[in-house]
mmCIF file of C-alpha atoms in Angstrom:
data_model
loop_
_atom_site.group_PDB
_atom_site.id
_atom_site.type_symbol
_atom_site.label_atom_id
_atom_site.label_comp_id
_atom_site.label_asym_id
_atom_site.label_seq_id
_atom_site.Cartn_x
_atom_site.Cartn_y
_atom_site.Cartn_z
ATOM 1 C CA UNK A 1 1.153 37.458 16.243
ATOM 2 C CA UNK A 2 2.380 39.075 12.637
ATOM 3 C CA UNK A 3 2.222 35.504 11.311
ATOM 4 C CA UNK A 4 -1.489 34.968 12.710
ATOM 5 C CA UNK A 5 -2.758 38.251 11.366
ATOM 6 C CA UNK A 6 -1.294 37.554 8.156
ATOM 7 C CA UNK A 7 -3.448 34.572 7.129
ATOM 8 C CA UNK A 8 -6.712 36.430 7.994
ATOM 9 C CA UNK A 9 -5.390 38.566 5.281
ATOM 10 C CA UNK A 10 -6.554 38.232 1.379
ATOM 11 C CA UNK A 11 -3.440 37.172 -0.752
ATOM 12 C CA UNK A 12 -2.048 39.731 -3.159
ATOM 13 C CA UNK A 13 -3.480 38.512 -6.746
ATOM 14 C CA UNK A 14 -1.464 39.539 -10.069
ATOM 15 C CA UNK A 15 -3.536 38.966 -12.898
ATOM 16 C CA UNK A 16 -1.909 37.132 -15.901
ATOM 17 C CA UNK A 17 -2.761 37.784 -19.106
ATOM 18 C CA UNK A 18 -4.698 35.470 -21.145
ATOM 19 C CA UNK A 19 -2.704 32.554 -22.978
ATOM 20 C CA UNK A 20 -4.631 29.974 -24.877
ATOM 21 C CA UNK A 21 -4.474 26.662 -23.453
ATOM 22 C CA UNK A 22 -3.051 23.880 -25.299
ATOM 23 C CA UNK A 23 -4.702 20.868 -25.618
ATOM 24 C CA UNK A 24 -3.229 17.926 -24.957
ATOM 25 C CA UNK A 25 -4.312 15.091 -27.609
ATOM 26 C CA UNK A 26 -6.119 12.047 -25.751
ATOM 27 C CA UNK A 27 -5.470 8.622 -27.400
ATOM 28 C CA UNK A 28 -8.166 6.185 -26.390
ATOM 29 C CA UNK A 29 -6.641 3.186 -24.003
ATOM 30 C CA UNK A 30 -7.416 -0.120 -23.745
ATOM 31 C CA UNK A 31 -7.689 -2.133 -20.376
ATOM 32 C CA UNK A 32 -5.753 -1.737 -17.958
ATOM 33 C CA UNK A 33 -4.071 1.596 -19.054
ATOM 34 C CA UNK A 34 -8.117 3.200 -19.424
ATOM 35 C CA UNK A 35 -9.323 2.451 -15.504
ATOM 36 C CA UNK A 36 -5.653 3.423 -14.373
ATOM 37 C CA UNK A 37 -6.069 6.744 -16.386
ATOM 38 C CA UNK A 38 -9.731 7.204 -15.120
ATOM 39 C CA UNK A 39 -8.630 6.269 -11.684
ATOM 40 C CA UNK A 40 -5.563 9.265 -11.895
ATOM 41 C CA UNK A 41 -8.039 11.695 -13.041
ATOM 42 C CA UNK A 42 -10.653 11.060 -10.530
ATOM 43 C CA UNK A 43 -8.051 11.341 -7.839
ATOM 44 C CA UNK A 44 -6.598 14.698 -9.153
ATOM 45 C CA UNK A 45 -10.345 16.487 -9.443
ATOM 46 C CA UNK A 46 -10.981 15.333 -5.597
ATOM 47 C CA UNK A 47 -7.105 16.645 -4.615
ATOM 48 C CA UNK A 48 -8.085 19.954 -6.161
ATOM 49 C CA UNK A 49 -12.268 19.701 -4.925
ATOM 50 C CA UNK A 50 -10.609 19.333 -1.244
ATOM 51 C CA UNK A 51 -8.335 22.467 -1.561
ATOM 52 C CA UNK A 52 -11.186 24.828 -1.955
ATOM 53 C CA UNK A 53 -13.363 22.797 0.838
ATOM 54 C CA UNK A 54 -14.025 26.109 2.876
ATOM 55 C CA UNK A 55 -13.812 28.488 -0.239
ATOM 56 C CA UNK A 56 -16.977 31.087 0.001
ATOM 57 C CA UNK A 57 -17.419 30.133 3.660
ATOM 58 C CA UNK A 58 -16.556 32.450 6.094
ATOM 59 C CA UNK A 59 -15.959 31.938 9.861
ATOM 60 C CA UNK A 60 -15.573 33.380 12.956
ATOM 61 C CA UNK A 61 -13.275 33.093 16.000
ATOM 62 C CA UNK A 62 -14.901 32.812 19.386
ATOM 63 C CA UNK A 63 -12.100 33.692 22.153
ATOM 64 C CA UNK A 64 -11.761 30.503 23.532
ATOM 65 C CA UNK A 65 -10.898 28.322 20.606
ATOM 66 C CA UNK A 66 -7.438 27.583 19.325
ATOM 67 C CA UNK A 67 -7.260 30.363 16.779
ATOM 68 C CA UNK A 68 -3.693 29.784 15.499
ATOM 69 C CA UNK A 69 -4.581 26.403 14.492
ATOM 70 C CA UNK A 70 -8.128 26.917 12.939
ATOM 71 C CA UNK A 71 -7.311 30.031 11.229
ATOM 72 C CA UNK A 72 -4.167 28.221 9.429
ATOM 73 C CA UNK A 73 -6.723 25.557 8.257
ATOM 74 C CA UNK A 74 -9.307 27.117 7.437
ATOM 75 C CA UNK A 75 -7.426 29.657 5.171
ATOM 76 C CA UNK A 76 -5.421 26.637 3.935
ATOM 77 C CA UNK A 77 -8.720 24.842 2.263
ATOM 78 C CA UNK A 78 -9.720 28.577 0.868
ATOM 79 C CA UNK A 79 -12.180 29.844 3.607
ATOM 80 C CA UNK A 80 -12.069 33.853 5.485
ATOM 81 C CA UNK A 81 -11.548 33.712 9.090
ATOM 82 C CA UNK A 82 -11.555 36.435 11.390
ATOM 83 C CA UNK A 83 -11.453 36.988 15.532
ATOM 84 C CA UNK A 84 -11.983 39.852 17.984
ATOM 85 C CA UNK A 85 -9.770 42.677 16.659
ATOM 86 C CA UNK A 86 -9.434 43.030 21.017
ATOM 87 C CA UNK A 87 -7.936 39.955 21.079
ATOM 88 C CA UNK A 88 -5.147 39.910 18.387
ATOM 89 C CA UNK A 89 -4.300 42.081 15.442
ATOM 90 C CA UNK A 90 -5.415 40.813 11.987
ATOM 91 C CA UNK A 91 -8.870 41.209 12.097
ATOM 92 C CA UNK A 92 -10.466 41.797 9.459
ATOM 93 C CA UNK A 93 -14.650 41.642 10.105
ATOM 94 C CA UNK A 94 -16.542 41.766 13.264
ATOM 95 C CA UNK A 95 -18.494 39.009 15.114
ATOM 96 C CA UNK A 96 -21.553 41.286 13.842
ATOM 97 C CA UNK A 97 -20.476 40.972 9.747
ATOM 98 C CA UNK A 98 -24.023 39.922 8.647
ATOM 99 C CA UNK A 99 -21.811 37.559 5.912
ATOM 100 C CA UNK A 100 -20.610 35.510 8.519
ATOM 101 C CA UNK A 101 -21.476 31.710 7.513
ATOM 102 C CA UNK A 102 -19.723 29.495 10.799
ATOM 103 C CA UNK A 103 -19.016 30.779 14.316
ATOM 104 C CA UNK A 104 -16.576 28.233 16.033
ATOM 105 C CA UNK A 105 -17.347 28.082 19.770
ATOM 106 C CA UNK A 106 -16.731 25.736 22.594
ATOM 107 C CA UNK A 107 -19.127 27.520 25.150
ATOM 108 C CA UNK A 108 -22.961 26.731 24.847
ATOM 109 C CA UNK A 109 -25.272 29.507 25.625
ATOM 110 C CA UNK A 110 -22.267 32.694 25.879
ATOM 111 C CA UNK A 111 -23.766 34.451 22.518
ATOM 112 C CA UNK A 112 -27.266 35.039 21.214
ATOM 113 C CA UNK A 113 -27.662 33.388 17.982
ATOM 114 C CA UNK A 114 -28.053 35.238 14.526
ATOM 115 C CA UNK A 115 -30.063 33.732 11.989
ATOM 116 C CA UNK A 116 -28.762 32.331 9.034
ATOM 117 C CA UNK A 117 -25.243 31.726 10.524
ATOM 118 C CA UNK A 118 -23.879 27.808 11.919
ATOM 119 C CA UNK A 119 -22.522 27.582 15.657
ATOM 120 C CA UNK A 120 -20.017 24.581 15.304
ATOM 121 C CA UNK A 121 -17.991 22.773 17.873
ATOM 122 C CA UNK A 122 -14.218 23.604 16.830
ATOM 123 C CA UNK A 123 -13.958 19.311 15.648
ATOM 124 C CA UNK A 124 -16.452 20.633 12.974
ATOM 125 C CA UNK A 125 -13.423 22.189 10.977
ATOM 126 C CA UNK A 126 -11.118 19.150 11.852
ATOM 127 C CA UNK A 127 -13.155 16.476 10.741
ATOM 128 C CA UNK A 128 -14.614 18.142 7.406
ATOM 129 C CA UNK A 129 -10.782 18.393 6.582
ATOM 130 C CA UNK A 130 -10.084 14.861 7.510
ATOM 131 C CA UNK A 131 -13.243 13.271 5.642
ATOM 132 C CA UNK A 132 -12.694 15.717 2.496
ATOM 133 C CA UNK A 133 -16.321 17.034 2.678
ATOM 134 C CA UNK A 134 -18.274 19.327 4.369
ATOM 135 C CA UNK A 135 -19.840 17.234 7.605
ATOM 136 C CA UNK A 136 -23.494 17.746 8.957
ATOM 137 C CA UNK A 137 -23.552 20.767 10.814
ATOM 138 C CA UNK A 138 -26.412 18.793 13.630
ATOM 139 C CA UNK A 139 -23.730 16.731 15.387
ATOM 140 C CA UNK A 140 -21.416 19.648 16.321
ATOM 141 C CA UNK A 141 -23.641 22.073 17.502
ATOM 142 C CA UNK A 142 -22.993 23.674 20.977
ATOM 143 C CA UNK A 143 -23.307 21.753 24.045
ATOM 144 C CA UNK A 144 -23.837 18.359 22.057
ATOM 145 C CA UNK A 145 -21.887 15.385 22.187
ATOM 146 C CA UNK A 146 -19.263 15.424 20.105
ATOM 147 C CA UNK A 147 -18.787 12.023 17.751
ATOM 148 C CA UNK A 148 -16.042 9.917 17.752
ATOM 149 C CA UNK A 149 -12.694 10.816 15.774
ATOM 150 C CA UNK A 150 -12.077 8.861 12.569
ATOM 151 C CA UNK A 151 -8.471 8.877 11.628
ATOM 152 C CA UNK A 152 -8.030 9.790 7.828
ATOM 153 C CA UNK A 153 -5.037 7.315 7.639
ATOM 154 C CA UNK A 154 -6.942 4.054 8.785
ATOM 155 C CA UNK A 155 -8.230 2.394 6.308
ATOM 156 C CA UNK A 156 -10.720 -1.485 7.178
ATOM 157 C CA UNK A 157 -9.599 -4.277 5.583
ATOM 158 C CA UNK A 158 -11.834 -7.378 5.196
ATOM 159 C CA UNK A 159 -12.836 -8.806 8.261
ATOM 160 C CA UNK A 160 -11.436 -5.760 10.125
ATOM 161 C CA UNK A 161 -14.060 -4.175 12.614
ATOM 162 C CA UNK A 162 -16.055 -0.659 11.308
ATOM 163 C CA UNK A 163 -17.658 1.576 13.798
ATOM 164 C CA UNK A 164 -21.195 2.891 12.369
ATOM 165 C CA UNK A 165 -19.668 6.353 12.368
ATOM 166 C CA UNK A 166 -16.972 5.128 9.751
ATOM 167 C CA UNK A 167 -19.857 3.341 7.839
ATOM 168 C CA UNK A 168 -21.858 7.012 8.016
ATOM 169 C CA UNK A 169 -18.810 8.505 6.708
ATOM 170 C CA UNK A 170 -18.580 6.547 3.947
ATOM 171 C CA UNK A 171 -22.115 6.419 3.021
ATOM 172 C CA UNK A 172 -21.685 10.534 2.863
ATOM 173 C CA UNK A 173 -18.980 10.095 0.584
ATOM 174 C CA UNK A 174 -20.277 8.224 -1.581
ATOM 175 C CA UNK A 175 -23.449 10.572 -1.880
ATOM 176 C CA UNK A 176 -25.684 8.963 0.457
ATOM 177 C CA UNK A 177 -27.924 10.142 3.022
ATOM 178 C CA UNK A 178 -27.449 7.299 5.397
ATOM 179 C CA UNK A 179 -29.808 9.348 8.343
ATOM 180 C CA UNK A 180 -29.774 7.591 11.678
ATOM 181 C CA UNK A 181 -28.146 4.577 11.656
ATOM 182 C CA UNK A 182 -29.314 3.837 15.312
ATOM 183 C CA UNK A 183 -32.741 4.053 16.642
ATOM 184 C CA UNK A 184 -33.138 7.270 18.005
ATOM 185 C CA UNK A 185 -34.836 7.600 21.571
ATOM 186 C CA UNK A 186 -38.320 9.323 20.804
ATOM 187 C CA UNK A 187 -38.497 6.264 18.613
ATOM 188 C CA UNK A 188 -37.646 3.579 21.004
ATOM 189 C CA UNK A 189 -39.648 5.459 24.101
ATOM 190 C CA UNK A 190 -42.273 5.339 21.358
ATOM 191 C CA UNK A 191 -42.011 1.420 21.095
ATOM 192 C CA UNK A 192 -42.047 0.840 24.490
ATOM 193 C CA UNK A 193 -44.919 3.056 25.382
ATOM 194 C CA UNK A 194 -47.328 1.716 22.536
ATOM 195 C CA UNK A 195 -45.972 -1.798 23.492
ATOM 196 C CA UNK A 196 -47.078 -1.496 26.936
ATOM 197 C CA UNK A 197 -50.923 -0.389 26.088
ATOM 198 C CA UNK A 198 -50.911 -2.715 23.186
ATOM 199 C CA UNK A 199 -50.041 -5.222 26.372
ATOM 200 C CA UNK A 200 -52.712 -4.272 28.609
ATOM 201 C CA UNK A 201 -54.979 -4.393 26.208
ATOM 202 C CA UNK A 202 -53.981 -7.850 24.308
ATOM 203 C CA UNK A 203 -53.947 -9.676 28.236
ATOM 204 C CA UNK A 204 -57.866 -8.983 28.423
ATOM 205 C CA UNK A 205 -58.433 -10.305 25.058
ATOM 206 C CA UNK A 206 -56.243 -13.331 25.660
ATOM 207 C CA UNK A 207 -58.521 -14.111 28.677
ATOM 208 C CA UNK A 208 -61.378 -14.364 26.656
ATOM 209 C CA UNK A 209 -59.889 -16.516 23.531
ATOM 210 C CA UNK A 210 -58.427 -19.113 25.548
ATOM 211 C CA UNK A 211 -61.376 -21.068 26.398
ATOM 212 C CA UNK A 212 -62.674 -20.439 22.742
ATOM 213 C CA UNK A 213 -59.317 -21.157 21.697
ATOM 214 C CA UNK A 214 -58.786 -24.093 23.205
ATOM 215 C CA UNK A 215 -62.366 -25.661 21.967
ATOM 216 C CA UNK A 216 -61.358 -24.773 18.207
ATOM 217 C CA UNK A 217 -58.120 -26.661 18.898
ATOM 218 C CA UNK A 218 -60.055 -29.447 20.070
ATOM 219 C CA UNK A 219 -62.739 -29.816 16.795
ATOM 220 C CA UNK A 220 -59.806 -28.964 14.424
ATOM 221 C CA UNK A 221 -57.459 -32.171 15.808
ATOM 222 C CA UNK A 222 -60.771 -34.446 15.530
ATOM 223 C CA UNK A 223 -61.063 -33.297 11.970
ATOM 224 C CA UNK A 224 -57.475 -33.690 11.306
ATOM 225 C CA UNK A 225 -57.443 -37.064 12.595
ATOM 226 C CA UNK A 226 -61.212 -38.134 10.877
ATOM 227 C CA UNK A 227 -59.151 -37.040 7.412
ATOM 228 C CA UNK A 228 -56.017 -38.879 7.959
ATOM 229 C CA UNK A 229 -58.072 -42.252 8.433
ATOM 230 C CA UNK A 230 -59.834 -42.048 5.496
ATOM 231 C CA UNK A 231 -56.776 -40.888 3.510
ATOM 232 C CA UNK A 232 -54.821 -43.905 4.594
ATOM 233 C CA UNK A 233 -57.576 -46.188 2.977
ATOM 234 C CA UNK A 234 -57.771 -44.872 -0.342
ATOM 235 C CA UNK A 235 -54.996 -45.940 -2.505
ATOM 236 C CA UNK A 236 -52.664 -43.615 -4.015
ATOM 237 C CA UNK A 237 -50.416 -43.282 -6.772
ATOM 238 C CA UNK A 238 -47.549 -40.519 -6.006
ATOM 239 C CA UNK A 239 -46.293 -38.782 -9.032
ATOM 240 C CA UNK A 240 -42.571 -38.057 -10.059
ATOM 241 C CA UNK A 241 -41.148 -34.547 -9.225
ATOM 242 C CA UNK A 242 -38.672 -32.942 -10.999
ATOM 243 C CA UNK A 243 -35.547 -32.040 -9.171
ATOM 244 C CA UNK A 244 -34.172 -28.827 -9.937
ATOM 245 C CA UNK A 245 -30.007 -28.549 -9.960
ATOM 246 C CA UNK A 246 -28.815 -25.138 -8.045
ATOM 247 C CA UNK A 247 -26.203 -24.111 -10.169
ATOM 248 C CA UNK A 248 -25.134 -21.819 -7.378
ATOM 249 C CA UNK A 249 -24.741 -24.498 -4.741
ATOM 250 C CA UNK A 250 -22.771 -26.891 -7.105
ATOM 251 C CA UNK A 251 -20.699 -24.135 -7.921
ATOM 252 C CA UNK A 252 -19.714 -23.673 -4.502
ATOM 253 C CA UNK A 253 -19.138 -27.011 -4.066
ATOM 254 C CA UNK A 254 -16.786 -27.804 -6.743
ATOM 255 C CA UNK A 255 -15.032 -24.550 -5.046
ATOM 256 C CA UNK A 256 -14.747 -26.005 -2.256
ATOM 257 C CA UNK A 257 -13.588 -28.890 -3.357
ATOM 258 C CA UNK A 258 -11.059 -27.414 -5.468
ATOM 259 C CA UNK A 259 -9.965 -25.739 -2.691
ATOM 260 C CA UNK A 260 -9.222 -28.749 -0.245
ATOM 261 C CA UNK A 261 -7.625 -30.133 -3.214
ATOM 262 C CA UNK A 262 -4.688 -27.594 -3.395
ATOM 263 C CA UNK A 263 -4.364 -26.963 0.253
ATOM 264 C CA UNK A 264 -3.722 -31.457 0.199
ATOM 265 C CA UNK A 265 -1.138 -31.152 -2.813
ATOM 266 C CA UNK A 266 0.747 -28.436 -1.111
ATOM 267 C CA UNK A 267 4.157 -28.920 0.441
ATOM 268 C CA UNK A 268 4.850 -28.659 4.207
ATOM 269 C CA UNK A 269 6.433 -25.025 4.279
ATOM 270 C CA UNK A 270 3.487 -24.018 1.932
ATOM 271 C CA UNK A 271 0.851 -25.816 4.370
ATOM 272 C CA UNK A 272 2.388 -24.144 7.204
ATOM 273 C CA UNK A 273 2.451 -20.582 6.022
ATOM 274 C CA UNK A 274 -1.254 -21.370 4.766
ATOM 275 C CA UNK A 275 -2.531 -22.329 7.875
ATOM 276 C CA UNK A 276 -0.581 -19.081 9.505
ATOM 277 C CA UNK A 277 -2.391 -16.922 7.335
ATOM 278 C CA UNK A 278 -6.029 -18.641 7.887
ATOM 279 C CA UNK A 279 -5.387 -18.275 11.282
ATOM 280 C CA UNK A 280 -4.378 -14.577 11.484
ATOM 281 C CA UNK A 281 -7.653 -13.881 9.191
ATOM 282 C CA UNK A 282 -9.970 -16.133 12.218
ATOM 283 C CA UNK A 283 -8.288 -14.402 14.595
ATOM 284 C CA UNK A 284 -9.095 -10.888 13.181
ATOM 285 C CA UNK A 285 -13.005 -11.757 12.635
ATOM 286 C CA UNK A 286 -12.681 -12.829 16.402
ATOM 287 C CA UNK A 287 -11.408 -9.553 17.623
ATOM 288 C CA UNK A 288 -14.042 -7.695 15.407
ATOM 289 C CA UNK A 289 -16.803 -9.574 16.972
ATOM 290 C CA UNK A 290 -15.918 -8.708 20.262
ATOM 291 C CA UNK A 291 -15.452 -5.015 19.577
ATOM 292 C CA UNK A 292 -18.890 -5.133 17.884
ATOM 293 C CA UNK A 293 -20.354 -6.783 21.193
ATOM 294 C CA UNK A 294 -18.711 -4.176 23.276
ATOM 295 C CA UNK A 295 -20.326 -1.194 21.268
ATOM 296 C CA UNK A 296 -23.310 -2.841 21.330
ATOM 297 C CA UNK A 297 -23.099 -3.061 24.988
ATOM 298 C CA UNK A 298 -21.552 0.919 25.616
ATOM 299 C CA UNK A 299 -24.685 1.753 23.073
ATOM 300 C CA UNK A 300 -27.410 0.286 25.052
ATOM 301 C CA UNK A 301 -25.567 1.198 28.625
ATOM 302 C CA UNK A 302 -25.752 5.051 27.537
ATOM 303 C CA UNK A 303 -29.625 4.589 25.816
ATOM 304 C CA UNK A 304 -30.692 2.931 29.294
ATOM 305 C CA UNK A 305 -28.722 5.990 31.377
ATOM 306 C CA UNK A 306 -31.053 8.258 29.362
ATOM 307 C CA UNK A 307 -33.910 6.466 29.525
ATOM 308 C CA UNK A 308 -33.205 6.894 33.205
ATOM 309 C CA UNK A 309 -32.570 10.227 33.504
ATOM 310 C CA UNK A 310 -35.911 10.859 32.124
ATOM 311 C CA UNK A 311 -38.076 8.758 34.433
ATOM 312 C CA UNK A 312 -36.655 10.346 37.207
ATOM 313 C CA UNK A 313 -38.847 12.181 39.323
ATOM 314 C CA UNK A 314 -37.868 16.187 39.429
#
């Protein structure tokens, strides 16, 4: 309990005095050494970005959350978390602190909402940690369905299988607003509904066109055929055409072909570990296939279980 109520705590600050900084001479790099450099400093600004990842945000505790667990994280990436001062010592603000920027909860519909403050599913303050950024608020609210953990420490390989939340998640890291990546249901029902007037309608219209339709077709094959006969008696002279080398395509083939070439001058070990590899690589792009299939599947079982739902008579 001491240990709890000691991280909603401010740290004790003792203020240095000012030292000038030395600065450390930079001698320009060449190759190699310059993206390896840029690379190490890149790394180091998003290390010490992800530190302060909660710093000026403050939260608070609803009682049925883990508290131990959020309030060691969220004070670890600099943010002020506080509880019920009934439930456990520590507390340092109340759930009515007009400053208060994120209330975790895990019960829909138990407070009344304040403006100007988040209500976030407790996976909210997991997954922000884990992607190194501050997620959209919209897909933890109370109540909704929560999205699918991404593990921090996986990391897709060619030919390896991504789900479209990791390819969201990357698309916000990089900057991106990647919005929906699915069709959302108002849009579909949407679809459907205009396609079935634009149905209704079209079927009346197709009744009248066919017979008109079908006389046009008529005419136009005479005329077609009245054209070709008199083509056939002229003579003709065809002219030369130029043909055009795809430097891409020839470029691929002589890849190819260089390719087939080494894999016939190899030795038998060589071949064998060759074809070992080619065959892992087939056998990956096979497996991600079928997990795309089966998402597809799960995606469209769930959109026709809503769809359901909502016809349903009351």
């Amino acid at each position: 309990m001491e240990k709890l109520a000691a991280l909603s705590a401010s740290l004790a600050r003792v203020v240095v005095p000012a030292e000038e900084e030395v600065e450390v001479d930079e001698f320009p790099a060449d190759g190699d050494m310059a993206a390896q450099e840029e690379g190490r400093r890149k790394e180091l600004e998003a290390q010490e970005k992800h530190k302060k990842l909660f710093e000026g945000l403050k939260f608070f505790l609803n009682r049925e959350v883990p508290r131990e667990a959020l309030a060691f994280i969220i004070r670890s990436f600099g943010g002020d978390v506080s509880w019920d001062k009934s439930l456990c010592i520590g507390a340092t603000y109340d759930v009515t602190d007009s400053c208060i920027t994120h209330q975790i909860v895990d019960r829909p519909g138990q407070q009344t909402p304040v403006i100007g403050r988040y209500y976030v599913q407790p996976q909210w303050v997991f997954d922000s940690v884990n992607a190194r950024l501050l997620l959209p608020v919209a897909d933890y609210f109370p109540g909704v369905q929560l999205p699918p953990h991404l593990s921090p420490f996986v990391s897709e390989k060619e030919g390896d299988y991504v789900p479209p939340e990791k390819l969201k998640l990357l698309a916000l890291q990089r900057g991106e607003h990647p919005g929906d990546l699915n069709v959302s249901e108002e849009e579909e029902e949407g679809e459907e509904d205009t396609d079935g007037d634009e149905e209704g309608e079209n079927e009346e219209e197709e009744e009248d066109d066919v017979e008109a339709g079908s006389e046009k077709e008529e005419e136009a094959q005479l005329t077609a055929l009245e054209e070709q006969r008199m083509e056939e008696k002229k003579p003709r002279v065809m002219a030369g055409t130029v043909k055009l080398e795809d430097k891409q395509r020839l470029a691929q083939e002589e890849e190819s072909e260089a390719k087939r070439l080494a894999i016939m001058m190899m030795k038998k070990r060589e071949k064998y570990l060759y074809n070992k590899i080619m065959f892992g690589k087939r056998r990956k792009i096979r497996e991600a296939n079928k997990l795309a299939e089966k998402r597809k599947a799960h995606d469209e079982a769930i959109r026709s279980e809503k769809k359901a739902k909502k016809t349903r008579p009351v």
